[in-house]
Every structure is written in C-alpha cells, then in structure tokens.
PDB file of C-alpha atoms in Angstrom:
ATOM      1  CA  UNK Y   1     -78.159  -5.219 -41.543  1.00 96.00           C
ATOM      2  CA  UNK Y   2     -81.016  -5.541 -39.072  1.00 96.00           C
ATOM      3  CA  UNK Y   3     -82.604  -2.173 -38.291  1.00 98.00           C
ATOM      4  CA  UNK Y   4     -85.610  -1.000 -36.333  1.00 98.00           C
ATOM      5  CA  UNK Y   5     -86.512   2.577 -37.174  1.00 98.00           C
ATOM      6  CA  UNK Y   6     -89.060   4.339 -35.025  1.00 98.00           C
ATOM      7  CA  UNK Y   7     -91.242   7.339 -35.789  1.00 98.00           C
ATOM      8  CA  UNK Y   8     -90.333  10.759 -34.483  1.00 98.00           C
ATOM      9  CA  UNK Y   9     -90.976  12.541 -31.247  1.00 98.00           C
ATOM     10  CA  UNK Y  10     -94.551  13.492 -30.400  1.00 98.00           C
ATOM     11  CA  UNK Y  11     -96.027  16.259 -28.246  1.00 98.00           C
ATOM     12  CA  UNK Y  12     -99.654  15.677 -27.319  1.00 98.00           C
ATOM     13  CA  UNK Y  13    -102.329  16.955 -24.965  1.00 98.00           C
ATOM     14  CA  UNK Y  14    -104.047  14.813 -22.352  1.00 98.00           C
ATOM     15  CA  UNK Y  15    -106.982  12.961 -23.831  1.00 97.00           C
ATOM     16  CA  UNK Y  16    -105.559  12.868 -27.358  1.00 98.00           C
ATOM     17  CA  UNK Y  17    -104.890   9.659 -29.237  1.00 98.00           C
ATOM     18  CA  UNK Y  18    -101.526   8.578 -30.631  1.00 98.00           C
ATOM     19  CA  UNK Y  19     -99.999   5.812 -32.687  1.00 98.00           C
ATOM     20  CA  UNK Y  20     -96.222   5.397 -32.966  1.00 98.00           C
ATOM     21  CA  UNK Y  21     -94.446   3.063 -35.310  1.00 98.00           C
ATOM     22  CA  UNK Y  22     -91.430   0.799 -35.623  1.00 98.00           C
ATOM     23  CA  UNK Y  23     -90.271  -0.362 -39.037  1.00 98.00           C
ATOM     24  CA  UNK Y  24     -88.106  -3.420 -39.306  1.00 98.00           C
ATOM     25  CA  UNK Y  25     -85.669  -4.173 -42.106  1.00 97.00           C
ATOM     26  CA  UNK Y  26     -82.798  -6.516 -42.873  1.00 97.00           C
ATOM     27  CA  UNK Y  27     -84.525  -9.651 -41.562  1.00 96.00           C
ATOM     28  CA  UNK Y  28     -87.716 -11.672 -41.910  1.00 96.00           C
ATOM     29  CA  UNK Y  29     -90.148  -9.353 -40.107  1.00 96.00           C
ATOM     30  CA  UNK Y  30     -92.854 -11.980 -39.817  1.00 95.00           C
ATOM     31  CA  UNK Y  31     -90.573 -14.517 -38.107  1.00 94.00           C
ATOM     32  CA  UNK Y  32     -89.536 -12.549 -35.020  1.00 95.00           C
ATOM     33  CA  UNK Y  33     -91.532 -11.115 -32.138  1.00 95.00           C
ATOM     34  CA  UNK Y  34     -91.405  -7.342 -31.673  1.00 96.00           C
ATOM     35  CA  UNK Y  35     -91.794  -5.892 -28.212  1.00 96.00           C
ATOM     36  CA  UNK Y  36     -92.341  -2.435 -26.743  1.00 98.00           C
ATOM     37  CA  UNK Y  37     -90.504  -1.050 -23.710  1.00 98.00           C
ATOM     38  CA  UNK Y  38     -91.272   2.108 -21.753  1.00 98.00           C
ATOM     39  CA  UNK Y  39     -88.680   4.264 -20.025  1.00 98.00           C
ATOM     40  CA  UNK Y  40     -90.074   7.128 -18.018  1.00 98.00           C
ATOM     41  CA  UNK Y  41     -87.797  10.165 -17.492  1.00 97.00           C
ATOM     42  CA  UNK Y  42     -84.807   9.209 -15.380  1.00 95.00           C
ATOM     43  CA  UNK Y  43     -86.213   5.724 -14.699  1.00 97.00           C
ATOM     44  CA  UNK Y  44     -85.641   2.129 -15.672  1.00 96.00           C
ATOM     45  CA  UNK Y  45     -87.003  -0.153 -18.380  1.00 97.00           C
ATOM     46  CA  UNK Y  46     -90.526  -1.594 -18.319  1.00 97.00           C
ATOM     47  CA  UNK Y  47     -91.700  -4.306 -20.675  1.00 96.00           C
ATOM     48  CA  UNK Y  48     -95.111  -3.385 -22.105  1.00 97.00           C
ATOM     49  CA  UNK Y  49     -96.004  -6.161 -24.542  1.00 96.00           C
ATOM     50  CA  UNK Y  50     -95.051  -8.084 -27.596  1.00 95.00           C
ATOM     51  CA  UNK Y  51     -96.504  -9.065 -30.974  1.00 95.00           C
ATOM     52  CA  UNK Y  52     -95.693 -11.782 -33.508  1.00 95.00           C
ATOM     53  CA  UNK Y  53     -96.231 -10.080 -36.894  1.00 95.00           C
ATOM     54  CA  UNK Y  54     -96.626 -13.418 -38.629  1.00 93.00           C
ATOM     55  CA  UNK Y  55    -100.075 -13.993 -37.088  1.00 93.00           C
ATOM     56  CA  UNK Y  56    -100.558 -10.892 -34.865  1.00 94.00           C
ATOM     57  CA  UNK Y  57    -100.454 -12.978 -31.682  1.00 94.00           C
ATOM     58  CA  UNK Y  58    -100.097 -10.308 -28.967  1.00 95.00           C
ATOM     59  CA  UNK Y  59     -99.218 -10.484 -25.276  1.00 94.00           C
ATOM     60  CA  UNK Y  60     -99.434  -7.630 -22.786  1.00 96.00           C
ATOM     61  CA  UNK Y  61     -97.789  -7.058 -19.463  1.00 95.00           C
ATOM     62  CA  UNK Y  62    -100.615  -6.805 -16.881  1.00 95.00           C
ATOM     63  CA  UNK Y  63     -99.523  -3.269 -16.046  1.00 95.00           C
ATOM     64  CA  UNK Y  64    -100.233  -2.165 -19.609  1.00 97.00           C
ATOM     65  CA  UNK Y  65    -103.197  -4.403 -20.543  1.00 97.00           C
ATOM     66  CA  UNK Y  66    -106.067  -2.158 -21.518  1.00 96.00           C
ATOM     67  CA  UNK Y  67    -103.894   0.943 -21.501  1.00 97.00           C
ATOM     68  CA  UNK Y  68    -102.289   0.556 -24.921  1.00 98.00           C
ATOM     69  CA  UNK Y  69    -102.783  -1.429 -28.091  1.00 98.00           C
ATOM     70  CA  UNK Y  70    -100.010  -3.186 -29.967  1.00 98.00           C
ATOM     71  CA  UNK Y  71    -100.466  -4.070 -33.601  1.00 98.00           C
ATOM     72  CA  UNK Y  72     -98.485  -4.833 -36.748  1.00 98.00           C
ATOM     73  CA  UNK Y  73     -98.827  -4.535 -40.500  1.00 97.00           C
ATOM     74  CA  UNK Y  74     -96.634  -7.238 -41.952  1.00 95.00           C
ATOM     75  CA  UNK Y  75     -97.161  -5.934 -45.493  1.00 96.00           C
ATOM     76  CA  UNK Y  76     -94.992  -2.935 -44.617  1.00 97.00           C
ATOM     77  CA  UNK Y  77     -92.881  -4.592 -41.844  1.00 98.00           C
ATOM     78  CA  UNK Y  78     -94.125  -2.166 -39.227  1.00 98.00           C
ATOM     79  CA  UNK Y  79     -95.264  -2.568 -35.645  1.00 98.00           C
ATOM     80  CA  UNK Y  80     -97.347  -0.007 -33.773  1.00 98.00           C
ATOM     81  CA  UNK Y  81     -98.065   1.136 -30.276  1.00 98.00           C
ATOM     82  CA  UNK Y  82    -101.152   3.220 -29.735  1.00 98.00           C
ATOM     83  CA  UNK Y  83    -103.111   5.064 -27.076  1.00 98.00           C
ATOM     84  CA  UNK Y  84    -106.754   6.105 -27.324  1.00 98.00           C
ATOM     85  CA  UNK Y  85    -106.569   8.708 -24.565  1.00 97.00           C
ATOM     86  CA  UNK Y  86    -103.156   9.901 -23.405  1.00 98.00           C
ATOM     87  CA  UNK Y  87    -102.364  10.937 -19.846  1.00 97.00           C
ATOM     88  CA  UNK Y  88     -99.523  13.066 -18.540  1.00 97.00           C
ATOM     89  CA  UNK Y  89     -98.120   9.917 -16.963  1.00 97.00           C
ATOM     90  CA  UNK Y  90     -97.609   8.453 -20.448  1.00 98.00           C
ATOM     91  CA  UNK Y  91     -94.745  10.892 -20.974  1.00 98.00           C
ATOM     92  CA  UNK Y  92     -91.767   8.638 -21.627  1.00 98.00           C
ATOM     93  CA  UNK Y  93     -89.341   7.258 -24.176  1.00 98.00           C
ATOM     94  CA  UNK Y  94     -90.735   4.218 -25.925  1.00 98.00           C
ATOM     95  CA  UNK Y  95     -88.496   1.639 -27.519  1.00 98.00           C
ATOM     96  CA  UNK Y  96     -89.321  -1.206 -29.861  1.00 98.00           C
ATOM     97  CA  UNK Y  97     -87.071  -4.259 -29.686  1.00 97.00           C
ATOM     98  CA  UNK Y  98     -86.781  -7.445 -31.647  1.00 96.00           C
ATOM     99  CA  UNK Y  99     -87.593 -10.504 -29.623  1.00 90.00           C
ATOM    100  CA  UNK Y 100     -87.129 -14.183 -30.277  1.00 86.00           C
ATOM    101  CA  UNK Y 101     -87.722 -16.056 -33.507  1.00 83.00           C
ATOM    102  CA  UNK Y 102     -90.574 -18.488 -33.821  1.00 79.00           C
ATOM    103  CA  UNK Y 103     -93.155 -19.790 -31.397  1.00 76.00           C
ATOM    104  CA  UNK Y 104     -91.831 -18.669 -28.001  1.00 80.00           C
ATOM    105  CA  UNK Y 105     -92.733 -15.083 -27.092  1.00 78.00           C
ATOM    106  CA  UNK Y 106     -90.268 -14.857 -24.262  1.00 86.00           C
ATOM    107  CA  UNK Y 107     -86.654 -14.232 -25.112  1.00 90.00           C
ATOM    108  CA  UNK Y 108     -83.916 -11.615 -25.137  1.00 94.00           C
ATOM    109  CA  UNK Y 109     -84.083  -8.514 -27.340  1.00 95.00           C
ATOM    110  CA  UNK Y 110     -81.132  -8.371 -29.662  1.00 95.00           C
ATOM    111  CA  UNK Y 111     -81.962  -5.257 -31.717  1.00 97.00           C
ATOM    112  CA  UNK Y 112     -83.590  -2.055 -30.518  1.00 98.00           C
ATOM    113  CA  UNK Y 113     -85.106   0.952 -32.212  1.00 98.00           C
ATOM    114  CA  UNK Y 114     -83.723   4.388 -31.462  1.00 98.00           C
ATOM    115  CA  UNK Y 115     -86.717   5.290 -29.294  1.00 98.00           C
ATOM    116  CA  UNK Y 116     -89.676   7.625 -29.662  1.00 98.00           C
ATOM    117  CA  UNK Y 117     -90.107  10.360 -27.068  1.00 98.00           C
ATOM    118  CA  UNK Y 118     -93.733  10.990 -26.217  1.00 98.00           C
ATOM    119  CA  UNK Y 119     -94.538  14.140 -24.236  1.00 98.00           C
ATOM    120  CA  UNK Y 120     -98.051  14.631 -22.933  1.00 98.00           C
ATOM    121  CA  UNK Y 121     -98.711  18.061 -21.516  1.00 97.00           C
ATOM    122  CA  UNK Y 122    -101.545  20.533 -21.406  1.00 95.00           C
TER     123      UNK Y 122
ATOM    124  CA  UNK J   1     -94.822 -11.470 -11.678  1.00 94.00           C
ATOM    125  CA  UNK J   2     -91.142 -12.141 -11.076  1.00 96.00           C
ATOM    126  CA  UNK J   3     -89.406  -9.254  -9.309  1.00 97.00           C
ATOM    127  CA  UNK J   4     -85.781  -8.570 -10.258  1.00 98.00           C
ATOM    128  CA  UNK J   5     -83.480  -6.738  -7.913  1.00 98.00           C
ATOM    129  CA  UNK J   6     -79.979  -5.483  -8.663  1.00 98.00           C
ATOM    130  CA  UNK J   7     -77.109  -4.459  -6.442  1.00 96.00           C
ATOM    131  CA  UNK J   8     -75.495  -2.145  -5.892  1.00 97.00           C
ATOM    132  CA  UNK J   9     -77.573   0.737  -7.235  1.00 97.00           C
ATOM    133  CA  UNK J  10     -74.373   2.596  -8.080  1.00 97.00           C
ATOM    134  CA  UNK J  11     -70.868   1.188  -8.504  1.00 97.00           C
ATOM    135  CA  UNK J  12     -67.899   3.538  -8.623  1.00 95.00           C
ATOM    136  CA  UNK J  13     -64.938   1.973 -10.382  1.00 94.00           C
ATOM    137  CA  UNK J  14     -61.612   3.202 -11.749  1.00 94.00           C
ATOM    138  CA  UNK J  15     -60.749   2.477 -15.369  1.00 93.00           C
ATOM    139  CA  UNK J  16     -58.898  -0.825 -15.640  1.00 94.00           C
ATOM    140  CA  UNK J  17     -60.516  -2.225 -12.523  1.00 96.00           C
ATOM    141  CA  UNK J  18     -62.937  -5.134 -12.328  1.00 96.00           C
ATOM    142  CA  UNK J  19     -66.652  -4.550 -11.808  1.00 96.00           C
ATOM    143  CA  UNK J  20     -69.045  -7.121 -10.406  1.00 97.00           C
ATOM    144  CA  UNK J  21     -72.790  -6.506 -10.696  1.00 98.00           C
ATOM    145  CA  UNK J  22     -75.450  -8.662  -9.078  1.00 98.00           C
ATOM    146  CA  UNK J  23     -78.981  -9.535 -10.070  1.00 98.00           C
ATOM    147  CA  UNK J  24     -81.492 -11.558  -8.097  1.00 98.00           C
ATOM    148  CA  UNK J  25     -84.854 -13.006  -9.140  1.00 98.00           C
ATOM    149  CA  UNK J  26     -87.754 -13.480  -6.746  1.00 98.00           C
ATOM    150  CA  UNK J  27     -88.139 -17.051  -8.047  1.00 98.00           C
ATOM    151  CA  UNK J  28     -86.137 -19.280 -10.317  1.00 97.00           C
ATOM    152  CA  UNK J  29     -85.753 -18.128 -13.923  1.00 97.00           C
ATOM    153  CA  UNK J  30     -83.449 -21.027 -14.821  1.00 96.00           C
ATOM    154  CA  UNK J  31     -80.841 -19.521 -17.191  1.00 96.00           C
ATOM    155  CA  UNK J  32     -83.341 -17.270 -18.953  1.00 96.00           C
ATOM    156  CA  UNK J  33     -81.577 -14.088 -17.948  1.00 97.00           C
ATOM    157  CA  UNK J  34     -80.182 -11.265 -20.107  1.00 98.00           C
ATOM    158  CA  UNK J  35     -78.024  -8.269 -19.377  1.00 98.00           C
ATOM    159  CA  UNK J  36     -78.284  -4.934 -21.208  1.00 98.00           C
ATOM    160  CA  UNK J  37     -76.113  -1.852 -21.256  1.00 98.00           C
ATOM    161  CA  UNK J  38     -77.632   1.599 -21.654  1.00 98.00           C
ATOM    162  CA  UNK J  39     -75.640   4.789 -22.149  1.00 97.00           C
ATOM    163  CA  UNK J  40     -77.243   8.245 -21.794  1.00 95.00           C
ATOM    164  CA  UNK J  41     -79.402   9.131 -24.768  1.00 95.00           C
ATOM    165  CA  UNK J  42     -79.058   5.667 -26.309  1.00 97.00           C
ATOM    166  CA  UNK J  43     -81.203   2.586 -26.605  1.00 98.00           C
ATOM    167  CA  UNK J  44     -80.269  -0.442 -24.523  1.00 98.00           C
ATOM    168  CA  UNK J  45     -77.808  -2.918 -26.027  1.00 98.00           C
ATOM    169  CA  UNK J  46     -77.920  -6.645 -25.406  1.00 98.00           C
ATOM    170  CA  UNK J  47     -74.731  -7.877 -23.758  1.00 98.00           C
ATOM    171  CA  UNK J  48     -75.479 -11.329 -22.404  1.00 97.00           C
ATOM    172  CA  UNK J  49     -78.312 -13.853 -22.845  1.00 97.00           C
ATOM    173  CA  UNK J  50     -78.850 -17.306 -21.473  1.00 96.00           C
ATOM    174  CA  UNK J  51     -77.131 -15.974 -18.331  1.00 97.00           C
ATOM    175  CA  UNK J  52     -73.666 -16.467 -19.795  1.00 97.00           C
ATOM    176  CA  UNK J  53     -73.640 -16.206 -23.601  1.00 97.00           C
ATOM    177  CA  UNK J  54     -72.186 -13.014 -25.026  1.00 97.00           C
ATOM    178  CA  UNK J  55     -74.289 -11.384 -27.757  1.00 96.00           C
ATOM    179  CA  UNK J  56     -72.749 -10.774 -31.157  1.00 95.00           C
ATOM    180  CA  UNK J  57     -69.918  -8.255 -31.060  1.00 96.00           C
ATOM    181  CA  UNK J  58     -69.672  -8.000 -27.280  1.00 97.00           C
ATOM    182  CA  UNK J  59     -66.079  -7.920 -26.040  1.00 97.00           C
ATOM    183  CA  UNK J  60     -64.743 -10.801 -23.983  1.00 97.00           C
ATOM    184  CA  UNK J  61     -64.231  -8.565 -20.933  1.00 97.00           C
ATOM    185  CA  UNK J  62     -67.985  -8.936 -20.322  1.00 98.00           C
ATOM    186  CA  UNK J  63     -68.999 -12.215 -18.737  1.00 98.00           C
ATOM    187  CA  UNK J  64     -72.157 -13.522 -17.117  1.00 98.00           C
ATOM    188  CA  UNK J  65     -72.751 -16.309 -14.655  1.00 98.00           C
ATOM    189  CA  UNK J  66     -75.396 -17.797 -12.461  1.00 98.00           C
ATOM    190  CA  UNK J  67     -78.664 -19.693 -12.721  1.00 97.00           C
ATOM    191  CA  UNK J  68     -81.900 -20.022 -10.779  1.00 97.00           C
ATOM    192  CA  UNK J  69     -82.201 -16.844  -8.770  1.00 98.00           C
ATOM    193  CA  UNK J  70     -78.669 -15.428  -8.510  1.00 98.00           C
ATOM    194  CA  UNK J  71     -76.756 -13.915 -11.403  1.00 98.00           C
ATOM    195  CA  UNK J  72     -73.591 -11.901 -11.896  1.00 98.00           C
ATOM    196  CA  UNK J  73     -72.260  -9.664 -14.640  1.00 98.00           C
ATOM    197  CA  UNK J  74     -68.506  -9.144 -14.512  1.00 98.00           C
ATOM    198  CA  UNK J  75     -66.558  -6.595 -16.487  1.00 97.00           C
ATOM    199  CA  UNK J  76     -62.951  -7.711 -16.159  1.00 94.00           C
ATOM    200  CA  UNK J  77     -61.177  -4.425 -16.881  1.00 93.00           C
ATOM    201  CA  UNK J  78     -63.354  -1.380 -17.246  1.00 95.00           C
ATOM    202  CA  UNK J  79     -62.866   0.776 -20.287  1.00 94.00           C
ATOM    203  CA  UNK J  80     -64.068   4.362 -20.600  1.00 92.00           C
ATOM    204  CA  UNK J  81     -66.891   3.265 -22.872  1.00 94.00           C
ATOM    205  CA  UNK J  82     -68.250   0.854 -20.228  1.00 96.00           C
ATOM    206  CA  UNK J  83     -69.498   3.549 -17.861  1.00 93.00           C
ATOM    207  CA  UNK J  84     -73.250   3.161 -18.226  1.00 97.00           C
ATOM    208  CA  UNK J  85     -76.334   1.686 -16.598  1.00 98.00           C
ATOM    209  CA  UNK J  86     -76.710  -2.088 -16.668  1.00 98.00           C
ATOM    210  CA  UNK J  87     -80.063  -3.879 -16.494  1.00 98.00           C
ATOM    211  CA  UNK J  88     -80.838  -7.540 -16.009  1.00 98.00           C
ATOM    212  CA  UNK J  89     -83.994  -9.020 -17.491  1.00 98.00           C
ATOM    213  CA  UNK J  90     -85.692 -12.360 -16.943  1.00 97.00           C
ATOM    214  CA  UNK J  91     -87.491 -13.973 -19.842  1.00 96.00           C
ATOM    215  CA  UNK J  92     -88.491 -17.237 -18.173  1.00 94.00           C
ATOM    216  CA  UNK J  93     -91.995 -16.125 -17.206  1.00 93.00           C
ATOM    217  CA  UNK J  94     -94.495 -13.675 -18.652  1.00 90.00           C
ATOM    218  CA  UNK J  95     -94.491 -10.754 -18.125  1.00 93.00           C
ATOM    219  CA  UNK J  96     -90.837 -10.216 -18.883  1.00 95.00           C
ATOM    220  CA  UNK J  97     -89.346  -8.058 -16.163  1.00 96.00           C
ATOM    221  CA  UNK J  98     -86.233  -5.902 -15.772  1.00 97.00           C
ATOM    222  CA  UNK J  99     -84.213  -5.097 -12.722  1.00 98.00           C
ATOM    223  CA  UNK J 100     -83.974  -1.449 -11.602  1.00 98.00           C
ATOM    224  CA  UNK J 101     -80.430  -1.123 -12.984  1.00 98.00           C
ATOM    225  CA  UNK J 102     -76.913  -0.598 -11.697  1.00 98.00           C
ATOM    226  CA  UNK J 103     -75.142   2.583 -12.681  1.00 98.00           C
ATOM    227  CA  UNK J 104     -71.398   2.113 -13.172  1.00 97.00           C
ATOM    228  CA  UNK J 105     -69.615   5.419 -12.864  1.00 93.00           C
ATOM    229  CA  UNK J 106     -66.069   6.658 -12.733  1.00 87.00           C
ATOM    230  CA  UNK J 107     -64.364   6.624  -9.376  1.00 86.00           C
TER     231      UNK J 107
END
C-alpha cells in the first residue's frame, strides 16, 4: 500500500527555522517525483515545488523560489520542506504528494500525505 | 504561468441530482488536466487525470471531459459523500497551477 506520512504539527515564532518531512512507503521512492502543496487557512491549493529523489532534481514554483528549500534523503525514503526564517504568512497546511514516475516532473498527484499544519505566531 | 479559473464558485445541488463543474485555462494545456476532491480536514484526492481518465477506485458517476482550455467535471448523481470542494489542476506547463475551487454543497 502506497503511503506518505508527514511529520506532526509545528508551532514556531517568526524568524525561526523549520524542516518538515514526508516519508514514502509501499513503492519505489526513488522512481517518483514528490511535490509540496501549500493551503493557507480557508484558501485553495498552491503548488510549491517538486523533487525527484532518484537524483535530487528539484523544481520550484516562481512564487516559492528562494522562500523554501525542498530536499530528499533517498536512504530513508523521506522528502523535506524547510524554511530558514519563518514569517507569520507561512502559517498554512502543507501537503506532500506523489507525482509522476520517471523523467517528466509534471503530472497528476495520485497519493497525498495527511498534511502538516505549520503555525507561525509571536 | 497558466491561470486556471473555475465556475461557479459554489454549486448548490440536491442529492441525486447532476452537478456540472467548469474549469478554464488561460492557454492550452492539451489534456494535461486533473481534478481533485477535498473534504474538510482531509487531504485532496485525485479523481480524474488526462482530462477524462478516472483514477483508481473512483466511482463511475464522476466523469471528465474537455481539452485545450475548456474542461468539465460531471457528477452524474450526487451522493452525500460528494459534497466537497473540487479543484482542477493543469500539469502541461511549469509551474503546475490549481484553479480556485468549486464548493459543492447541499441545496
């Protein structure tokens, strides 16, 4: 069974750093892209970026380039999303989602993690 | 960046009725269009990809159509579990983009 299990909710202060995780199981982790999606409170879905764990090829949406870092550790089948300096506007639910298999980064997301709620407040 | 729009923003439907949701792309995305369903407190679920192919386990009452810039998601006979928000997403061009969503609620 394919599963993406995300790390738990976080409460942070502005300016703090954070790294959240997404562990894949039940499939070949290195063969599928893994993407991150933001959902701000009461709002829609925003695609942030995507990584291919096989070679760490990473693409960012322009809106998120430079704001976050996406990485992966294929030895433990885990993808990460990190911030170096959080802002209150980073408060949101963050989902990881499995993307396409192979070379093409663009494709539908067939499996999703349960989400990680990040709250940034002073 | 391709901008996706969806209409209507809210659709009020009675159980058993048909629901038709629309999605438009600011430029052609060919058939590289997916639909997702999201219920409160849950992650999105893939319903349709390739504009018209149902994902694994999705009931036949969900169907997708269209290509280029105009797409439609049809739910043939709404069940109680179908009341949710529906998002379209294009994956033809980077960055991938979602529409703002259509909320289907009970009339």
